[in-house]
Short mmCIF file of C-alpha atoms in Angstrom, two decimals:
data_model
loop_
_atom_site.label_atom_id
_atom_site.label_comp_id
_atom_site.label_asym_id
_atom_site.label_seq_id
_atom_site.Cartn_x
_atom_site.Cartn_y
_atom_site.Cartn_z
CA UNK N 1 -0.04 -0.22 0.67
CA UNK N 2 1.44 3.77 -0.90
CA UNK N 3 0.80 5.88 2.02
CA UNK N 4 -0.47 9.61 0.62
CA UNK N 5 0.48 12.47 2.85
CA UNK N 6 -1.32 15.00 1.50
CA UNK N 7 -4.46 13.33 2.92
CA UNK N 8 -5.41 13.77 5.95
CA UNK N 9 -8.49 11.95 6.78
CA UNK N 10 -10.73 11.66 9.74
CA UNK N 11 -9.05 10.30 13.00
CA UNK N 12 -9.05 6.99 13.46
CA UNK N 13 -10.01 5.39 17.27
CA UNK N 14 -7.41 3.58 19.49
CA UNK N 15 -5.67 0.53 17.79
CA UNK N 16 -8.38 0.38 14.77
CA UNK N 17 -7.23 0.64 10.91
CA UNK N 18 -10.86 1.67 10.23
CA UNK N 19 -13.87 3.12 12.11
CA UNK N 20 -17.19 3.55 10.77
CA UNK N 21 -19.15 5.35 13.51
CA UNK N 22 -22.66 3.92 14.30
CA UNK N 23 -25.85 5.90 14.25
CA UNK N 24 -27.57 5.13 17.76
CA UNK N 25 -30.61 7.41 16.77
CA UNK N 26 -30.58 9.44 19.94
CA UNK N 27 -32.05 12.64 20.22
CA UNK N 28 -28.75 14.53 19.61
CA UNK N 29 -27.45 13.16 16.80
CA UNK N 30 -28.15 14.93 13.27
CA UNK N 31 -28.60 11.66 10.67
CA UNK N 32 -27.60 14.24 7.65
CA UNK N 33 -24.04 14.43 9.52
CA UNK N 34 -23.47 11.22 10.23
CA UNK N 35 -23.88 10.30 6.92
CA UNK N 36 -21.55 13.64 5.45
CA UNK N 37 -18.94 12.53 7.95
CA UNK N 38 -19.36 9.18 6.89
CA UNK N 39 -19.14 8.89 3.00
CA UNK N 40 -16.36 11.64 2.68
CA UNK N 41 -13.64 9.51 5.26
CA UNK N 42 -14.62 6.63 2.76
CA UNK N 43 -13.99 8.80 0.05
CA UNK N 44 -10.57 10.33 1.01
CA UNK N 45 -9.22 6.64 1.80
CA UNK N 46 -9.95 4.75 -0.97
CA UNK N 47 -9.21 7.48 -3.51
CA UNK N 48 -5.92 6.25 -3.45
CA UNK N 49 -6.39 2.83 -4.76
CA UNK N 50 -8.25 4.20 -7.72
CA UNK N 51 -4.96 5.84 -9.50
CA UNK N 52 -2.52 5.28 -11.09
CA UNK N 53 1.38 5.99 -10.56
CA UNK N 54 1.05 9.65 -12.13
CA UNK N 55 -1.63 10.34 -9.96
CA UNK N 56 0.37 8.68 -6.70
CA UNK N 57 2.74 10.39 -7.35
CA UNK N 58 1.26 13.84 -7.63
CA UNK N 59 -0.41 13.20 -4.02
CA UNK N 60 2.78 12.71 -2.73
CA UNK N 61 4.11 15.63 -4.21
CA UNK N 62 1.91 18.35 -2.08
CA UNK N 63 2.62 19.54 1.81
CA UNK N 64 1.38 16.88 4.16
CA UNK N 65 -2.10 16.78 5.40
CA UNK N 66 -3.12 19.69 2.95
CA UNK N 67 -6.32 17.62 1.54
CA UNK N 68 -9.15 17.31 4.36
CA UNK N 69 -12.46 17.35 2.37
CA UNK N 70 -13.98 15.65 -0.45
CA UNK N 71 -14.39 19.24 -1.74
CA UNK N 72 -10.48 19.82 -1.91
CA UNK N 73 -9.46 16.48 -2.90
CA UNK N 74 -11.77 16.90 -6.79
CA UNK N 75 -10.77 20.85 -6.44
CA UNK N 76 -7.11 19.49 -5.99
CA UNK N 77 -7.14 16.87 -8.61
CA UNK N 78 -9.07 18.72 -11.54
CA UNK N 79 -6.63 21.47 -11.65
CA UNK N 80 -3.81 19.63 -11.36
CA UNK N 81 -5.14 17.07 -14.44
CA UNK N 82 -7.65 19.28 -15.68
CA UNK N 83 -6.07 23.11 -15.96
CA UNK N 84 -9.33 25.85 -15.27
CA UNK N 85 -7.27 26.97 -18.72
CA UNK N 86 -8.18 23.82 -20.48
CA UNK N 87 -11.59 23.54 -19.89
CA UNK N 88 -15.33 25.44 -21.37
#
Protein backbone atom coordinates (compact mmCIF):
# COMPACT_ATOMS: atom_id res chain seq x y z
CA UNK A 1 0.00 0.00 0.00
CA UNK A 2 1.21 3.50 -0.80
CA UNK A 3 0.98 6.07 1.97
CA UNK A 4 -0.27 9.42 0.74
CA UNK A 5 0.60 12.10 3.25
CA UNK A 6 -1.27 14.88 1.47
CA UNK A 7 -4.69 13.40 2.31
CA UNK A 8 -5.66 13.81 5.94
CA UNK A 9 -8.54 11.51 6.77
CA UNK A 10 -10.71 11.73 9.87
CA UNK A 11 -8.89 10.41 12.95
CA UNK A 12 -9.06 6.75 13.89
CA UNK A 13 -9.88 5.63 17.42
CA UNK A 14 -7.48 3.41 19.37
CA UNK A 15 -5.57 0.81 17.37
CA UNK A 16 -8.26 0.36 14.71
CA UNK A 17 -7.20 0.60 11.10
CA UNK A 18 -10.50 2.08 9.96
CA UNK A 19 -13.53 3.22 11.92
CA UNK A 20 -17.05 3.53 10.68
CA UNK A 21 -19.08 5.46 13.20
CA UNK A 22 -22.33 4.01 14.48
CA UNK A 23 -25.57 5.94 14.33
CA UNK A 24 -27.80 5.06 17.29
CA UNK A 25 -30.72 7.33 16.43
CA UNK A 26 -30.45 9.24 19.70
CA UNK A 27 -32.18 12.64 19.87
CA UNK A 28 -28.88 14.58 19.82
CA UNK A 29 -27.51 12.72 16.79
CA UNK A 30 -27.83 14.29 13.36
CA UNK A 31 -28.41 11.62 10.70
CA UNK A 32 -27.37 13.94 7.87
CA UNK A 33 -24.06 14.81 9.56
CA UNK A 34 -23.46 11.12 10.27
CA UNK A 35 -23.93 10.23 6.59
CA UNK A 36 -21.78 13.14 5.37
CA UNK A 37 -18.93 12.41 7.79
CA UNK A 38 -18.99 8.65 7.13
CA UNK A 39 -19.01 9.00 3.35
CA UNK A 40 -16.32 11.70 3.43
CA UNK A 41 -13.93 9.47 5.35
CA UNK A 42 -14.58 6.47 3.12
CA UNK A 43 -14.06 8.44 -0.10
CA UNK A 44 -10.83 10.04 1.11
CA UNK A 45 -9.42 6.69 2.22
CA UNK A 46 -10.34 4.85 -0.99
CA UNK A 47 -9.23 7.55 -3.44
CA UNK A 48 -5.60 6.39 -3.49
CA UNK A 49 -6.63 2.93 -4.70
CA UNK A 50 -8.28 4.32 -7.85
CA UNK A 51 -5.21 6.14 -9.13
CA UNK A 52 -2.46 5.43 -11.63
CA UNK A 53 1.22 6.00 -10.93
CA UNK A 54 1.10 9.62 -12.14
CA UNK A 55 -1.70 10.58 -9.75
CA UNK A 56 -0.05 8.79 -6.84
CA UNK A 57 3.20 10.67 -7.49
CA UNK A 58 1.25 13.96 -7.63
CA UNK A 59 -0.49 13.24 -4.32
CA UNK A 60 2.82 12.33 -2.73
CA UNK A 61 4.30 15.66 -3.81
CA UNK A 62 1.59 17.74 -2.13
CA UNK A 63 2.35 19.12 1.35
CA UNK A 64 1.39 16.75 4.14
CA UNK A 65 -2.25 16.85 5.35
CA UNK A 66 -3.33 19.58 2.90
CA UNK A 67 -6.36 17.66 1.58
CA UNK A 68 -8.98 17.32 4.32
CA UNK A 69 -12.29 17.12 2.43
CA UNK A 70 -13.69 15.56 -0.69
CA UNK A 71 -14.24 19.06 -2.14
CA UNK A 72 -10.56 19.97 -1.66
CA UNK A 73 -9.51 16.69 -3.23
CA UNK A 74 -11.81 17.20 -6.22
CA UNK A 75 -10.65 20.78 -6.80
CA UNK A 76 -6.96 19.92 -6.52
CA UNK A 77 -7.29 16.88 -8.78
CA UNK A 78 -9.21 18.73 -11.48
CA UNK A 79 -6.85 21.71 -11.38
CA UNK A 80 -3.81 19.44 -11.73
CA UNK A 81 -5.07 17.10 -14.45
CA UNK A 82 -7.70 19.30 -16.13
CA UNK A 83 -6.52 22.91 -15.57
CA UNK A 84 -9.04 25.73 -15.69
CA UNK A 85 -7.42 27.17 -18.79
CA UNK A 86 -8.35 24.05 -20.72
CA UNK A 87 -11.99 23.87 -19.58
CA UNK A 88 -14.91 25.09 -21.65
